[in-house]
Amino acid sequence: MADPIIRLVNLHKSFGSLVVLDGVSFDIPTGETTAIIGPSGTGKSVLIKHIVGLLEPDEGQVWVGDVDMATANEKRKYEVRRRFGMLFQDGALFDSMTAGENVAFPLRYHTKLNEKQRREKAEEMMELVELPGVYDRPTSALSGGQRKRVGLARAIVLEPEIILFDEPNSGLDPLTSDTIDELIGKMKRQLGITFIVITHDIVSCVNIADHIVMLNGGKLIEHSPTQSFIRSENPFVRSFLRRNVDLDALKPL
Amino acid sequence: MRMFVTIGQFALFCVAVTRATLTHRPPVAASLQAAYEIGIRSLPILVIISTFVGTNLALQGYNAFKPLGGQSLVGMFVALAGVREMAPIMVAAMVAAKAGTEMASQIAVMRIQEQIDALEVMAVNPYWYLVTPRFAGILLVLPALTIISVFTLLLSSYSVSVFQLGLNGDEFLSHIQQTMSMMDFVFTSVKSIAFGAIICMVSCFYGFYSSPGATGVGAATNASVVVSAVLCSSLNYVLSELLYG
Amino acid sequence: MTALAQLGRFGVFAAQVLWRMATPPWEISEAARHTWTVTVRCFLPVIAVVFPFGMVMALQGLQIFNLFGAQRLLSSLVSVAVFRELSPVLASVLVAAQGGSAFAAELGAMRIREEIDATVVMGIDAIRVHVVPRVIATLIAAPILNLVGSLSGICGGFVVAVYVKGEPAGIYWANLWELTAPSDIIGGAFKATIFGLLIGLIACYQGYYTTGGAAGVGRAVNATVVVGITTFIVVNYFLTSALFGAIG
């Protein structure tokens, strides 16, 4: 396992009386893809919002490099966030802009490029996500798969070290879903980006992840490399796998 | 062009509501519930607003008549401007802002979550189920709100005139008595009922034809207030001219 | 959330916005775009609302002035009332109902679709980029629309006085400035500016902290209009007392 780029230590988080994270600790290795899976409502999205400092834990630490996001001030958090790219479930594209303007948006604030250079850079990124020629299209005219790709292009435009991906496959048909998975693999190989992917689609998990972390009821159930994960003896993991997919279909991988 | 389409759509909507209301059993319990909710929720804000509009009218009247040496006429000014004009339009503004926007956004949410389609599939007339009780509720509660507003306004302008401006309180009251009659309460209520009817229909209409998504709900809510405000203030002149002109 | 906690959070939010308004970098083109949109969208509604108010003002004013035989002062009453009170308040109500509620809806939708979170994760100051230009827009649009409203209110009064009640037009225009001083116009504009700032802050606050899906956006819009109107009717009393010194 490579050195960890992110270390979560004993995270606790409750909203009122609802306990969402109940003592979660694990490491995320550099340059590899870690998938976080689990049933709906087990705190997966809450967990990654802690990693980027959108939420603060009640207890525990979130180390990104040598900064603890749990206690860092806003200024430090903004510095750390420069190392991240994040994709939200529905893309979180700005409706008031075109697809390409969305991709170019971070460049306006974090680089000294002029408008023409920003456009070139954005178009380059959109080609990388295999979506050329839609720069001037309004976001409302994009399909679900295209929205995710524009979101991905926006996430990689600042050349981040880490990309957080919330439900890459939600709302997509299996074919489109596969092409997004391929894209994640390509980004990882070409750009050496660390991916953290939240999903409940076990098939896509096995396709893209080097490590799988399973959460249930705010607790860590299992954390292991993909191949040992699918052979896990943990009863909860077994039942989750059985419900989601025919196990034999996973074996040839 | 789009405006005419909207007006046409609105007319058809009103026809559909009227027909549904006349051909179904009146939803008594739901109407009382709606009246209660509209009344209770609008009341605190209405009292606050009436208080401050009253204080302001007293200041304004005082300033306007001082050059004529007519400070003592503040009472009459408050009765004419406040009771006849401001009270009903204020009630209307508050009901549009509070109850109207709520109607628009509730119905819009039901539209985009396909709950209105679900009603139709269950053979429940959505106009009768959603619009009729709200309409009846507003008509029931508005006269009461208006009268509360009138008294709050008179009380607060009396306080300002006497305590802040140092006018004679008895004179103020006698001017109010001379200027106002029972008919003013009737006319004021007539006005506010007319405004209430407009607000209710406009808000429900925009809710019913909301476009999808969170943006659609916002737009529907937004349009309902603005259109209500424009229609009510124009109607206000027509009614004033007819009733007092 | 309790009312006190809401108020505290609003205070912090307002301070954050005002601080960013006072310090560069400014999103000038965004602010200009929003200002233009609000002004254009409110333009006709402001005219359509203040005009009939001017008409009503003339209608009721004539009844009073008939008692004195002082009909000639009608236009001065209309202009004082319009410049000081009617137009600033009504223009602001419409900026709240049209512009403010649209901003609450936009920001609310951005919150729900995680666009605000996305902005923060990109390491961009969401308040500076999304909120400040909108607050600037209502701040600038309100006084402009106040001017539009004032003119249309005076024209409304003119229409009733001259065409409906048959007062001479020349007298209406001649007495327009009898009681109105430049300080009234400036005072009205000042009030509208304060209201514009308040609407911007209230609307953006409601939108920025929206929770609970599409219904939450509806609630944010509703709260914007209600809180906005209530706030400036209350603030208006204190401003009128302070500006037009009506003590004893």
Tab-separated table of N, CA and C in Angstrom, chain B residues 45 48-49 52-53 55-56 59-60 62-68 70 73 76-77 80-81 84-86 89 93-94 97-98 101-102 105 109 112 160 164-166 213-215 217-219 221-222 225-226 229-230 233-234 236-237 240-241 244-245, chain C residues 41 45 48-49 52-53 55-57 59-60 63-65 67-68 70 73 77 81 84-85 94 97-98 101-102 105 109 112-113 160 164-165 179 191 214-215 217-219 221-222 225-226 229-230 233-234 236-238 240-241 244-248:
chain	number	residue	atom	x	y	z
B	45	ILE	N	-47.729	39.289	11.871
B	45	ILE	CA	-47.075	40.215	10.959
B	45	ILE	C	-47.997	41.368	10.612
B	48	ILE	N	-47.945	43.882	13.379
B	48	ILE	CA	-46.705	44.671	13.342
B	48	ILE	C	-46.781	45.722	12.246
B	49	ILE	N	-47.163	45.268	11.041
B	49	ILE	CA	-47.182	46.194	9.907
B	49	ILE	C	-48.217	47.292	10.114
B	52	PHE	N	-46.956	49.998	12.428
B	52	PHE	CA	-45.971	50.934	11.899
B	52	PHE	C	-46.511	51.769	10.742
B	53	VAL	N	-47.453	51.218	9.991
B	53	VAL	CA	-48.077	52.053	8.964
B	53	VAL	C	-48.883	53.156	9.636
B	55	THR	N	-48.266	54.578	12.601
B	55	THR	CA	-47.357	55.597	13.116
B	55	THR	C	-46.871	56.487	11.982
B	56	ASN	N	-46.607	55.856	10.846
B	56	ASN	CA	-46.076	56.602	9.719
B	56	ASN	C	-47.098	57.559	9.128
B	59	LEU	N	-47.250	60.684	11.148
B	59	LEU	CA	-46.118	61.567	10.847
B	59	LEU	C	-46.339	62.290	9.528
B	60	GLN	N	-46.779	61.504	8.546
B	60	GLN	CA	-46.954	62.041	7.202
B	60	GLN	C	-48.047	63.107	7.168
B	62	TYR	N	-49.157	64.839	9.600
B	62	TYR	CA	-48.702	65.997	10.377
B	62	TYR	C	-47.840	66.900	9.507
B	63	ASN	N	-46.889	66.283	8.808
B	63	ASN	CA	-46.001	67.053	7.945
B	63	ASN	C	-46.738	67.733	6.808
B	64	ALA	N	-47.739	67.024	6.269
B	64	ALA	CA	-48.437	67.563	5.106
B	64	ALA	C	-49.314	68.752	5.498
B	65	PHE	N	-49.918	68.699	6.706
B	65	PHE	CA	-50.888	69.736	7.056
B	65	PHE	C	-50.307	70.877	7.876
B	66	LYS	N	-49.099	70.663	8.381
B	66	LYS	CA	-48.493	71.687	9.221
B	66	LYS	C	-48.396	73.032	8.499
B	67	PRO	N	-47.971	73.057	7.213
B	67	PRO	CA	-47.863	74.342	6.523
B	67	PRO	C	-49.210	75.053	6.422
B	68	LEU	N	-50.316	74.297	6.462
B	68	LEU	CA	-51.641	74.901	6.376
B	68	LEU	C	-52.158	75.264	7.760
B	70	GLY	N	-52.950	73.026	9.808
B	70	GLY	CA	-54.032	72.062	10.023
B	70	GLY	C	-53.602	70.805	10.740
B	73	LEU	N	-55.890	68.104	11.811
B	73	LEU	CA	-56.590	67.263	10.850
B	73	LEU	C	-55.965	65.886	10.679
B	76	MET	N	-58.333	63.052	10.672
B	76	MET	CA	-59.106	62.872	9.454
B	76	MET	C	-58.268	62.209	8.353
B	77	PHE	N	-57.017	62.660	8.294
B	77	PHE	CA	-56.115	62.080	7.293
B	77	PHE	C	-55.951	60.581	7.541
B	80	LEU	N	-59.074	58.756	6.456
B	80	LEU	CA	-59.246	58.632	5.002
B	80	LEU	C	-58.171	57.754	4.378
B	81	ALA	N	-56.926	58.138	4.637
B	81	ALA	CA	-55.832	57.426	3.973
B	81	ALA	C	-55.635	56.056	4.601
B	84	ARG	N	-59.451	53.781	4.881
B	84	ARG	CA	-60.055	53.451	3.586
B	84	ARG	C	-59.065	52.835	2.613
B	85	GLU	N	-57.821	53.321	2.646
B	85	GLU	CA	-56.876	52.878	1.604
B	85	GLU	C	-55.830	51.909	2.122
B	86	MET	N	-55.119	52.326	3.167
B	86	MET	CA	-53.972	51.523	3.577
B	86	MET	C	-54.376	50.180	4.166
B	89	ILE	N	-55.230	47.443	1.580
B	89	ILE	CA	-54.108	47.098	0.692
B	89	ILE	C	-52.993	46.436	1.502
B	93	ALA	N	-51.437	42.928	0.896
B	93	ALA	CA	-50.002	42.728	0.694
B	93	ALA	C	-49.500	41.616	1.602
B	94	MET	N	-49.942	41.640	2.845
B	94	MET	CA	-49.465	40.629	3.787
B	94	MET	C	-49.974	39.250	3.442
B	97	ALA	N	-48.042	38.102	0.497
B	97	ALA	CA	-46.664	37.741	0.821
B	97	ALA	C	-46.603	36.462	1.640
B	98	LYS	N	-47.542	36.316	2.558
B	98	LYS	CA	-47.462	35.167	3.477
B	98	LYS	C	-48.247	33.978	2.938
B	101	THR	N	-47.788	33.244	-1.198
B	101	THR	CA	-46.555	32.559	-1.583
B	101	THR	C	-46.564	31.131	-1.074
B	102	GLU	N	-47.167	30.934	0.115
B	102	GLU	CA	-47.217	29.562	0.627
B	102	GLU	C	-48.058	28.675	-0.274
B	105	SER	N	-46.105	27.945	-3.463
B	105	SER	CA	-44.999	26.996	-3.376
B	105	SER	C	-45.481	25.603	-2.984
B	109	VAL	N	-44.819	22.497	-5.452
B	109	VAL	CA	-44.107	21.286	-5.038
B	109	VAL	C	-44.938	20.055	-5.357
B	112	ILE	N	-44.606	19.364	-9.081
B	112	ILE	CA	-43.367	18.777	-9.602
B	112	ILE	C	-43.116	17.397	-9.023
B	160	VAL	N	-48.966	57.954	18.363
B	160	VAL	CA	-47.934	58.844	17.827
B	160	VAL	C	-48.408	60.294	17.867
B	164	GLN	N	-46.025	61.490	20.571
B	164	GLN	CA	-44.823	61.964	19.874
B	164	GLN	C	-45.026	63.374	19.317
B	165	LEU	N	-46.228	63.641	18.764
B	165	LEU	CA	-46.443	64.931	18.117
B	165	LEU	C	-47.145	65.933	19.027
B	166	GLY	N	-47.629	65.471	20.173
B	166	GLY	CA	-48.242	66.360	21.156
B	166	GLY	C	-49.553	66.975	20.716
B	213	GLY	N	-38.570	21.380	-11.106
B	213	GLY	CA	-37.322	21.639	-10.405
B	213	GLY	C	-37.436	22.707	-9.345
B	214	ALA	N	-36.359	22.838	-8.570
B	214	ALA	CA	-36.325	23.812	-7.484
B	214	ALA	C	-36.497	25.222	-8.045
B	215	THR	N	-35.951	25.471	-9.244
B	215	THR	CA	-36.076	26.780	-9.873
B	215	THR	C	-37.530	27.102	-10.183
B	217	VAL	N	-40.260	26.089	-8.611
B	217	VAL	CA	-40.997	26.456	-7.397
B	217	VAL	C	-40.690	27.905	-7.035
B	218	GLY	N	-39.413	28.258	-7.098
B	218	GLY	CA	-39.030	29.634	-6.793
B	218	GLY	C	-39.704	30.618	-7.734
B	219	ALA	N	-39.686	30.295	-9.025
B	219	ALA	CA	-40.263	31.205	-10.021
B	219	ALA	C	-41.752	31.356	-9.822
B	221	THR	N	-43.466	31.001	-7.040
B	221	THR	CA	-43.710	31.764	-5.822
B	221	THR	C	-43.492	33.246	-6.083
B	222	ASN	N	-42.398	33.536	-6.754
B	222	ASN	CA	-42.031	34.884	-7.134
B	222	ASN	C	-43.125	35.552	-7.969
B	225	VAL	N	-46.451	36.667	-6.139
B	225	VAL	CA	-46.476	37.912	-5.358
B	225	VAL	C	-46.545	39.114	-6.273
B	226	VAL	N	-45.718	39.129	-7.300
B	226	VAL	CA	-45.637	40.324	-8.132
B	226	VAL	C	-46.944	40.559	-8.879
B	229	ALA	N	-49.573	41.792	-6.543
B	229	ALA	CA	-49.361	43.183	-6.140
B	229	ALA	C	-49.842	44.133	-7.234
B	230	VAL	N	-49.478	43.822	-8.460
B	230	VAL	CA	-49.859	44.710	-9.563
B	230	VAL	C	-51.377	44.738	-9.739
B	233	SER	N	-53.158	46.590	-6.685
B	233	SER	CA	-53.058	48.042	-6.575
B	233	SER	C	-53.865	48.730	-7.678
B	234	SER	N	-53.966	48.097	-8.850
B	234	SER	CA	-54.806	48.695	-9.889
B	234	SER	C	-56.279	48.604	-9.501
B	236	ASN	N	-57.436	48.485	-6.628
B	236	ASN	CA	-57.667	49.385	-5.498
B	236	ASN	C	-58.173	50.736	-5.974
B	237	TYR	N	-57.557	51.252	-7.038
B	237	TYR	CA	-58.020	52.554	-7.527
B	237	TYR	C	-59.454	52.464	-8.023
B	240	SER	N	-61.785	52.272	-5.122
B	240	SER	CA	-61.872	53.543	-4.405
B	240	SER	C	-62.749	54.524	-5.161
B	241	GLU	N	-62.554	54.567	-6.462
B	241	GLU	CA	-63.333	55.476	-7.294
B	241	GLU	C	-64.817	55.115	-7.216
B	244	TYR	N	-65.876	55.525	-3.128
B	244	TYR	CA	-65.743	56.827	-2.471
B	244	TYR	C	-65.730	58.005	-3.435
B	245	GLY	N	-65.614	57.730	-4.729
B	245	GLY	CA	-65.248	58.769	-5.691
B	245	GLY	C	-66.236	59.880	-5.935
C	41	ARG	N	-36.508	43.789	-14.527
C	41	ARG	CA	-37.639	42.965	-14.100
C	41	ARG	C	-38.611	43.740	-13.217
C	45	PRO	N	-43.459	46.438	-13.065
C	45	PRO	CA	-44.245	46.297	-11.828
C	45	PRO	C	-44.214	47.548	-10.955
C	48	ALA	N	-46.524	49.948	-12.494
C	48	ALA	CA	-47.909	49.458	-12.412
C	48	ALA	C	-48.460	49.543	-10.993
C	49	VAL	N	-47.599	49.538	-9.984
C	49	VAL	CA	-48.092	49.605	-8.612
C	49	VAL	C	-48.134	51.046	-8.090
C	52	PRO	N	-51.161	53.611	-9.710
C	52	PRO	CA	-52.486	53.636	-9.075
C	52	PRO	C	-52.450	54.196	-7.656
C	53	PHE	N	-51.347	54.038	-6.937
C	53	PHE	CA	-51.274	54.628	-5.610
C	53	PHE	C	-51.313	56.154	-5.686
C	55	MET	N	-52.847	57.744	-7.981
C	55	MET	CA	-54.235	58.050	-8.326
C	55	MET	C	-55.103	58.081	-7.073
C	56	VAL	N	-54.911	57.063	-6.212
C	56	VAL	CA	-55.709	56.989	-4.996
C	56	VAL	C	-55.405	58.174	-4.091
C	57	MET	N	-54.130	58.500	-4.025
C	57	MET	CA	-53.682	59.621	-3.208
C	57	MET	C	-54.409	60.903	-3.640
C	59	LEU	N	-57.236	61.106	-5.293
C	59	LEU	CA	-58.664	60.920	-5.055
C	59	LEU	C	-59.019	61.277	-3.617
C	60	GLN	N	-58.293	60.706	-2.659
C	60	GLN	CA	-58.599	60.959	-1.245
C	60	GLN	C	-58.148	62.350	-0.827
C	63	GLN	N	-60.652	65.084	-1.455
C	63	GLN	CA	-61.755	65.142	-0.494
C	63	GLN	C	-61.394	66.041	0.681
C	64	ILE	N	-60.126	65.946	1.138
C	64	ILE	CA	-59.714	66.771	2.274
C	64	ILE	C	-59.590	68.229	1.844
C	65	PHE	N	-58.899	68.460	0.724
C	65	PHE	CA	-58.625	69.840	0.323
C	65	PHE	C	-59.897	70.571	-0.100
C	67	LEU	N	-62.498	70.633	1.531
C	67	LEU	CA	-63.016	71.248	2.758
C	67	LEU	C	-62.463	72.654	2.952
C	68	PHE	N	-61.177	72.824	2.573
C	68	PHE	CA	-60.535	74.119	2.758
C	68	PHE	C	-60.687	75.007	1.540
C	70	ALA	N	-58.762	74.310	-0.840
C	70	ALA	CA	-57.329	74.422	-1.129
C	70	ALA	C	-56.902	73.384	-2.156
C	73	LEU	N	-53.425	72.864	-3.659
C	73	LEU	CA	-52.287	72.235	-2.993
C	73	LEU	C	-52.227	70.723	-3.201
C	77	LEU	N	-49.281	67.829	-1.986
C	77	LEU	CA	-49.496	66.695	-1.082
C	77	LEU	C	-49.061	65.400	-1.747
C	81	ALA	N	-45.975	63.021	-0.417
C	81	ALA	CA	-46.258	61.637	-0.028
C	81	ALA	C	-45.493	60.660	-0.909
C	84	ARG	N	-41.490	60.996	-0.277
C	84	ARG	CA	-41.012	60.576	1.026
C	84	ARG	C	-41.365	59.146	1.374
C	85	GLU	N	-42.620	58.772	1.052
C	85	GLU	CA	-43.093	57.500	1.592
C	85	GLU	C	-43.468	56.474	0.542
C	94	LEU	N	-41.519	45.965	-4.075
C	94	LEU	CA	-41.451	45.238	-5.341
C	94	LEU	C	-40.063	44.689	-5.607
C	97	ALA	N	-40.198	41.636	-3.675
C	97	ALA	CA	-41.080	40.613	-4.221
C	97	ALA	C	-40.554	40.051	-5.539
C	98	GLN	N	-39.916	40.905	-6.326
C	98	GLN	CA	-39.481	40.465	-7.657
C	98	GLN	C	-37.992	40.103	-7.658
C	101	SER	N	-36.852	37.970	-4.125
C	101	SER	CA	-37.325	36.592	-4.087
C	101	SER	C	-36.660	35.777	-5.188
C	102	ALA	N	-36.354	36.421	-6.327
C	102	ALA	CA	-35.649	35.683	-7.383
C	102	ALA	C	-34.251	35.290	-6.906
C	105	ALA	N	-34.508	32.447	-4.550
C	105	ALA	CA	-34.777	31.215	-5.284
C	105	ALA	C	-33.519	30.700	-5.985
C	109	ALA	N	-31.768	27.289	-4.939
C	109	ALA	CA	-31.589	26.197	-5.891
C	109	ALA	C	-30.112	25.809	-5.989
C	112	ILE	N	-29.362	23.683	-2.992
C	112	ILE	CA	-29.944	22.344	-3.095
C	112	ILE	C	-29.169	21.499	-4.106
C	113	ARG	N	-28.765	22.102	-5.213
C	113	ARG	CA	-28.032	21.334	-6.234
C	113	ARG	C	-26.551	21.266	-5.917
C	160	VAL	N	-55.690	61.514	-12.316
C	160	VAL	CA	-56.950	61.617	-11.592
C	160	VAL	C	-57.357	63.077	-11.420
C	164	VAL	N	-59.892	63.013	-14.426
C	164	VAL	CA	-61.081	62.478	-13.770
C	164	VAL	C	-61.831	63.567	-13.023
C	165	LYS	N	-61.098	64.393	-12.260
C	165	LYS	CA	-61.761	65.385	-11.413
C	165	LYS	C	-61.779	66.787	-12.032
C	179	LEU	N	-44.462	72.196	-1.470
C	179	LEU	CA	-44.087	71.671	-0.159
C	179	LEU	C	-42.883	70.734	-0.220
C	191	LYS	N	-33.661	56.385	1.872
C	191	LYS	CA	-34.460	55.288	2.417
C	191	LYS	C	-34.454	54.086	1.478
C	214	ALA	N	-36.899	21.167	-2.993
C	214	ALA	CA	-37.652	22.187	-3.717
C	214	ALA	C	-38.580	22.944	-2.775
C	215	ALA	N	-39.176	22.230	-1.797
C	215	ALA	CA	-40.066	22.894	-0.846
C	215	ALA	C	-39.287	23.939	-0.051
C	217	VAL	N	-36.842	25.732	-1.147
C	217	VAL	CA	-36.683	26.926	-1.980
C	217	VAL	C	-37.929	27.790	-1.894
C	218	GLY	N	-39.096	27.144	-1.943
C	218	GLY	CA	-40.353	27.874	-1.793
C	218	GLY	C	-40.404	28.609	-0.466
C	219	ARG	N	-39.985	27.923	0.611
C	219	ARG	CA	-39.988	28.553	1.937
C	219	ARG	C	-39.048	29.740	1.987
C	221	VAL	N	-38.184	31.711	-0.463
C	221	VAL	CA	-38.778	32.834	-1.193
C	221	VAL	C	-39.849	33.499	-0.337
C	222	ASN	N	-40.688	32.668	0.249
C	222	ASN	CA	-41.751	33.159	1.127
C	222	ASN	C	-41.165	33.992	2.262
C	225	VAL	N	-39.905	37.479	1.242
C	225	VAL	CA	-40.910	38.509	1.020
C	225	VAL	C	-41.486	38.977	2.352
C	226	VAL	N	-41.824	38.014	3.214
C	226	VAL	CA	-42.472	38.380	4.473
C	226	VAL	C	-41.515	39.157	5.379
C	229	ILE	N	-40.609	42.685	3.802
C	229	ILE	CA	-41.632	43.729	3.898
C	229	ILE	C	-41.784	44.187	5.348
C	230	THR	N	-41.840	43.225	6.276
C	230	THR	CA	-42.001	43.590	7.679
C	230	THR	C	-40.840	44.461	8.140
C	233	ILE	N	-41.005	48.078	6.710
C	233	ILE	CA	-42.088	48.935	7.229
C	233	ILE	C	-41.692	49.425	8.621
C	234	VAL	N	-41.072	48.542	9.410
C	234	VAL	CA	-40.643	48.940	10.751
C	234	VAL	C	-39.499	49.959	10.660
C	236	ASN	N	-38.811	51.845	8.269
C	236	ASN	CA	-39.301	53.070	7.646
C	236	ASN	C	-39.759	54.096	8.676
C	237	TYR	N	-40.450	53.607	9.709
C	237	TYR	CA	-40.943	54.538	10.736
C	237	TYR	C	-39.767	55.280	11.372
C	238	PHE	N	-38.722	54.533	11.709
C	238	PHE	CA	-37.588	55.166	12.381
C	238	PHE	C	-36.844	56.104	11.435
C	240	THR	N	-38.169	57.684	8.853
C	240	THR	CA	-38.987	58.877	8.622
C	240	THR	C	-38.854	59.838	9.797
C	241	SER	N	-38.916	59.281	11.009
C	241	SER	CA	-38.763	60.129	12.186
C	241	SER	C	-37.425	60.850	12.169
C	244	PHE	N	-37.087	63.211	8.491
C	244	PHE	CA	-37.986	64.314	8.245
C	244	PHE	C	-38.447	64.931	9.551
C	245	GLY	N	-37.640	64.751	10.558
C	245	GLY	CA	-37.795	65.296	11.903
C	245	GLY	C	-39.191	65.740	12.275
C	246	ALA	N	-39.994	64.800	12.676
C	246	ALA	CA	-41.387	65.134	12.932
C	246	ALA	C	-41.670	65.228	14.422
C	247	ILE	N	-40.700	65.609	15.193
C	247	ILE	CA	-40.923	65.676	16.636
C	247	ILE	C	-41.522	67.038	16.998
C	248	GLY	N	-42.657	66.979	17.668
C	248	GLY	CA	-43.371	68.135	18.219
C	248	GLY	C	-43.410	69.276	17.280
